PDB file of C-alpha atoms and ligand atoms in Angstrom:
ATOM      1  CA  UNK X 208       0.000   0.000   0.000  1.00  0.00           C
ATOM      2  CA  UNK X 209       1.372   3.456  -0.837  1.00  0.00           C
ATOM      3  CA  UNK X 210       2.391   5.485   2.194  1.00  0.00           C
ATOM      4  CA  UNK X 211       0.259   8.417   1.072  1.00  0.00           C
ATOM      5  CA  UNK X 212      -3.218   7.818  -0.373  1.00  0.00           C
ATOM      6  CA  UNK X 213      -3.654   9.114  -3.868  1.00  0.00           C
ATOM      7  CA  UNK X 214      -5.943  12.044  -4.475  1.00  0.00           C
ATOM      8  CA  UNK X 215      -9.092  11.870  -6.574  1.00  0.00           C
ATOM      9  CA  UNK X 216      -7.586  14.823  -8.411  1.00  0.00           C
ATOM     10  CA  UNK X 217      -5.370  12.256 -10.154  1.00  0.00           C
ATOM     11  CA  UNK X 218      -8.474  11.130 -12.099  1.00  0.00           C
ATOM     12  CA  UNK X 219      -9.103  13.379 -15.082  1.00  0.00           C
ATOM     13  CA  UNK X 220     -11.968  11.365 -16.521  1.00  0.00           C
ATOM     14  CA  UNK X 221     -13.376   7.860 -16.777  1.00  0.00           C
ATOM     15  CA  UNK X 222     -14.082   5.422 -19.560  1.00  0.00           C
ATOM     16  CA  UNK X 223     -16.797   2.820 -19.689  1.00  0.00           C
ATOM     17  CA  UNK X 224     -16.136   0.228 -22.404  1.00  0.00           C
ATOM     18  CA  UNK X 225     -19.252  -1.669 -23.422  1.00  0.00           C
ATOM     19  CA  UNK X 226     -18.328  -5.076 -24.842  1.00  0.00           C
ATOM     20  CA  UNK X 227     -20.500  -6.897 -27.335  1.00  0.00           C
ATOM     21  CA  UNK X 228     -20.429  -9.585 -29.976  1.00  0.00           C
ATOM     22  CA  UNK X 229     -22.544 -10.345 -33.038  1.00  0.00           C
ATOM     23  CA  UNK X 230     -25.315 -11.782 -30.881  1.00  0.00           C
ATOM     24  CA  UNK X 231     -25.447  -8.802 -28.526  1.00  0.00           C
ATOM     25  CA  UNK X 232     -24.699  -5.905 -30.903  1.00  0.00           C
ATOM     26  CA  UNK X 233     -28.361  -4.844 -31.090  1.00  0.00           C
ATOM     27  CA  UNK X 234     -28.548  -4.689 -27.285  1.00  0.00           C
ATOM     28  CA  UNK X 235     -25.341  -2.645 -27.276  1.00  0.00           C
ATOM     29  CA  UNK X 236     -26.878  -0.261 -29.815  1.00  0.00           C
ATOM     30  CA  UNK X 237     -29.948   0.186 -27.642  1.00  0.00           C
ATOM     31  CA  UNK X 238     -27.804   0.815 -24.558  1.00  0.00           C
ATOM     32  CA  UNK X 239     -25.694   3.324 -26.510  1.00  0.00           C
ATOM     33  CA  UNK X 240     -28.820   5.209 -27.578  1.00  0.00           C
ATOM     34  CA  UNK X 241     -30.224   5.232 -24.050  1.00  0.00           C
ATOM     35  CA  UNK X 242     -26.910   6.557 -22.712  1.00  0.00           C
ATOM     36  CA  UNK X 243     -26.872   9.347 -25.290  1.00  0.00           C
ATOM     37  CA  UNK X 244     -30.421  10.325 -24.367  1.00  0.00           C
ATOM     38  CA  UNK X 245     -29.547  10.652 -20.679  1.00  0.00           C
ATOM     39  CA  UNK X 246     -25.901  11.663 -20.225  1.00  0.00           C
ATOM     40  CA  UNK X 247     -23.563  14.290 -21.609  1.00  0.00           C
ATOM     41  CA  UNK X 248     -20.705  11.986 -22.573  1.00  0.00           C
ATOM     42  CA  UNK X 249     -18.295  11.348 -25.414  1.00  0.00           C
ATOM     43  CA  UNK X 250     -19.363   8.255 -27.303  1.00  0.00           C
ATOM     44  CA  UNK X 251     -16.551   6.601 -29.219  1.00  0.00           C
ATOM     45  CA  UNK X 252     -16.776   4.762 -32.511  1.00  0.00           C
ATOM     46  CA  UNK X 253     -18.081   1.250 -32.827  1.00  0.00           C
ATOM     47  CA  UNK X 254     -15.053  -1.046 -32.680  1.00  0.00           C
ATOM     48  CA  UNK X 255     -16.265  -4.291 -34.180  1.00  0.00           C
ATOM     49  CA  UNK X 256     -12.852  -5.907 -33.746  1.00  0.00           C
ATOM     50  CA  UNK X 257     -10.590  -6.015 -30.679  1.00  0.00           C
ATOM     51  CA  UNK X 258      -8.781  -2.676 -30.316  1.00  0.00           C
ATOM     52  CA  UNK X 259      -5.999  -1.667 -27.939  1.00  0.00           C
ATOM     53  CA  UNK X 260      -6.203  -3.565 -24.663  1.00  0.00           C
ATOM     54  CA  UNK X 261      -9.762  -4.726 -25.285  1.00  0.00           C
ATOM     55  CA  UNK X 262     -10.184  -8.387 -26.312  1.00  0.00           C
ATOM     56  CA  UNK X 263     -13.713  -7.934 -27.673  1.00  0.00           C
ATOM     57  CA  UNK X 264     -15.661  -5.609 -29.895  1.00  0.00           C
ATOM     58  CA  UNK X 265     -16.584  -2.578 -27.826  1.00  0.00           C
ATOM     59  CA  UNK X 266     -17.534   1.065 -27.819  1.00  0.00           C
ATOM     60  CA  UNK X 267     -16.149   3.619 -25.420  1.00  0.00           C
ATOM     61  CA  UNK X 268     -18.025   6.089 -23.251  1.00  0.00           C
ATOM     62  CA  UNK X 269     -15.802   8.895 -21.902  1.00  0.00           C
ATOM     63  CA  UNK X 270     -17.226  10.869 -19.014  1.00  0.00           C
ATOM     64  CA  UNK X 271     -16.240  13.403 -16.384  1.00  0.00           C
ATOM     65  CA  UNK X 272     -15.753  12.497 -12.714  1.00  0.00           C
ATOM     66  CA  UNK X 273     -18.897  14.548 -11.918  1.00  0.00           C
ATOM     67  CA  UNK X 274     -21.010  11.921 -13.731  1.00  0.00           C
ATOM     68  CA  UNK X 275     -19.582   8.845 -12.014  1.00  0.00           C
ATOM     69  CA  UNK X 276     -22.178   8.720  -9.214  1.00  0.00           C
ATOM     70  CA  UNK X 277     -25.067   8.644 -11.675  1.00  0.00           C
ATOM     71  CA  UNK X 278     -23.722   7.038 -14.836  1.00  0.00           C
ATOM     72  CA  UNK X 279     -22.115   3.994 -13.199  1.00  0.00           C
ATOM     73  CA  UNK X 280     -25.172   2.981 -11.126  1.00  0.00           C
ATOM     74  CA  UNK X 281     -27.350   3.613 -14.170  1.00  0.00           C
ATOM     75  CA  UNK X 282     -25.151   1.179 -16.126  1.00  0.00           C
ATOM     76  CA  UNK X 283     -25.420  -1.343 -13.278  1.00  0.00           C
ATOM     77  CA  UNK X 284     -29.182  -1.344 -13.712  1.00  0.00           C
ATOM     78  CA  UNK X 285     -29.329  -1.050 -17.486  1.00  0.00           C
ATOM     79  CA  UNK X 286     -26.374  -2.887 -19.042  1.00  0.00           C
ATOM     80  CA  UNK X 287     -28.706  -5.581 -20.365  1.00  0.00           C
ATOM     81  CA  UNK X 288     -26.295  -8.415 -19.624  1.00  0.00           C
ATOM     82  CA  UNK X 289     -23.417  -6.779 -21.488  1.00  0.00           C
ATOM     83  CA  UNK X 290     -19.965  -6.768 -19.949  1.00  0.00           C
ATOM     84  CA  UNK X 291     -18.790  -3.249 -19.098  1.00  0.00           C
ATOM     85  CA  UNK X 292     -15.282  -2.209 -18.056  1.00  0.00           C
ATOM     86  CA  UNK X 293     -15.026   1.080 -16.160  1.00  0.00           C
ATOM     87  CA  UNK X 294     -11.602   2.573 -15.555  1.00  0.00           C
ATOM     88  CA  UNK X 295     -10.250   5.924 -14.401  1.00  0.00           C
ATOM     89  CA  UNK X 296      -7.944   7.971 -16.587  1.00  0.00           C
ATOM     90  CA  UNK X 297      -4.866   9.046 -14.641  1.00  0.00           C
ATOM     91  CA  UNK X 298      -1.345   9.552 -15.939  1.00  0.00           C
ATOM     92  CA  UNK X 299      -0.853   5.754 -15.896  1.00  0.00           C
ATOM     93  CA  UNK X 300      -3.060   3.900 -18.410  1.00  0.00           C
ATOM     94  CA  UNK X 301      -1.414   0.580 -17.519  1.00  0.00           C
ATOM     95  CA  UNK X 302      -2.452   0.804 -13.871  1.00  0.00           C
ATOM     96  CA  UNK X 303      -5.825   2.316 -14.790  1.00  0.00           C
ATOM     97  CA  UNK X 304      -6.695  -0.881 -16.677  1.00  0.00           C
ATOM     98  CA  UNK X 305      -4.747  -3.514 -14.694  1.00  0.00           C
ATOM     99  CA  UNK X 306      -5.338  -2.364 -11.130  1.00  0.00           C
ATOM    100  CA  UNK X 307      -7.963   0.375 -10.869  1.00  0.00           C
ATOM    101  CA  UNK X 308     -10.687  -0.927 -13.185  1.00  0.00           C
ATOM    102  CA  UNK X 309     -14.054  -2.313 -12.201  1.00  0.00           C
ATOM    103  CA  UNK X 310     -16.072  -4.814 -14.176  1.00  0.00           C
ATOM    104  CA  UNK X 311     -19.769  -5.327 -14.613  1.00  0.00           C
ATOM    105  CA  UNK X 312     -20.203  -8.855 -15.849  1.00  0.00           C
ATOM    106  CA  UNK X 313     -17.395 -11.363 -16.330  1.00  0.00           C
ATOM    107  CA  UNK X 314     -13.913  -9.782 -16.456  1.00  0.00           C
ATOM    108  CA  UNK X 315     -12.056 -10.218 -19.743  1.00  0.00           C
ATOM    109  CA  UNK X 316      -8.301 -10.682 -20.145  1.00  0.00           C
ATOM    110  CA  UNK X 317      -6.891  -7.323 -21.263  1.00  0.00           C
ATOM    111  CA  UNK X 318      -3.820  -6.867 -23.476  1.00  0.00           C
ATOM    112  CA  UNK X 319      -1.833  -4.581 -21.228  1.00  0.00           C
ATOM    113  CA  UNK X 320       1.571  -4.676 -22.936  1.00  0.00           C
ATOM    114  CA  UNK X 321       1.059  -1.602 -25.102  1.00  0.00           C
ATOM    115  CA  UNK X 322      -0.255   0.650 -22.360  1.00  0.00           C
ATOM    116  CA  UNK X 323       2.138   3.345 -21.139  1.00  0.00           C
ATOM    117  CA  UNK X 324       2.914   3.709 -17.447  1.00  0.00           C
ATOM    118  CA  UNK X 325       3.146   7.492 -17.740  1.00  0.00           C
ATOM    119  CA  UNK X 326       1.491   9.657 -20.384  1.00  0.00           C
ATOM    120  CA  UNK X 327       3.669  12.600 -19.359  1.00  0.00           C
ATOM    121  CA  UNK X 328       6.850  10.585 -19.773  1.00  0.00           C
ATOM    122  CA  UNK X 329       5.610   9.338 -23.160  1.00  0.00           C
ATOM    123  CA  UNK X 330       4.813  12.899 -24.251  1.00  0.00           C
ATOM    124  CA  UNK X 331       1.127  12.031 -24.662  1.00  0.00           C
ATOM    125  CA  UNK X 332      -1.763  14.316 -23.673  1.00  0.00           C
ATOM    126  CA  UNK X 333      -4.147  13.221 -20.920  1.00  0.00           C
ATOM    127  CA  UNK X 334      -7.468  11.735 -21.987  1.00  0.00           C
ATOM    128  CA  UNK X 335     -10.203  14.362 -22.014  1.00  0.00           C
ATOM    129  CA  UNK X 336     -13.932  14.366 -22.569  1.00  0.00           C
ATOM    130  CA  UNK X 337     -15.459  16.151 -25.567  1.00  0.00           C
ATOM    131  CA  UNK X 338     -19.148  15.436 -25.044  1.00  0.00           C
ATOM    132  CA  UNK X 339     -20.954  14.589 -28.273  1.00  0.00           C
ATOM    133  CA  UNK X 340     -24.404  13.682 -26.974  1.00  0.00           C
ATOM    134  CA  UNK X 341     -27.444  15.898 -26.442  1.00  0.00           C
ATOM    135  CA  UNK X 342     -29.309  14.284 -23.573  1.00  0.00           C
ATOM    136  CA  UNK X 343     -33.008  15.107 -23.353  1.00  0.00           C
ATOM    137  CA  UNK X 344     -34.044  12.412 -20.872  1.00  0.00           C
ATOM    138  CA  UNK X 345     -31.539  13.276 -18.135  1.00  0.00           C
ATOM    139  CA  UNK X 346     -34.393  13.883 -15.700  1.00  0.00           C
ATOM    140  CA  UNK X 347     -35.460  10.224 -16.016  1.00  0.00           C
ATOM    141  CA  UNK X 348     -32.290   8.607 -14.669  1.00  0.00           C
TER     142      UNK X 348
HETATM  143 ZN1   ZN J 433     -10.519   3.265 -21.894  1.00  0.00          ZN
END
């Protein structure tokens, strides 16, 4: 255990990765639409093949720390049997995925080798959130 607890200020944003396959893609599409109707988030592209550390087809939902307390419980209730990986975005993507992630549904083996241990050291910008949804049902969550 570190001698000094880390601050929540280390977390710039979060990702939820919604995993799907051919049989569950329609459910994933419905979940994606429901998310967009309710939350101001950045929805990533459909990734129909494994991408980066993710072993399955998935789409990404980037969101601010302010949304964690509503978006994550909403996903718990509405993920429709889909596996969802939620991880913080700090300076260390490797730890964010390997150590700090939470899973809804069965955990999947991630490919961690390509993930940097410091974005700053790698000269990479931190992950941000550029919301691209226009929620109109936010009052129903
Ligand atoms: Zn991610």
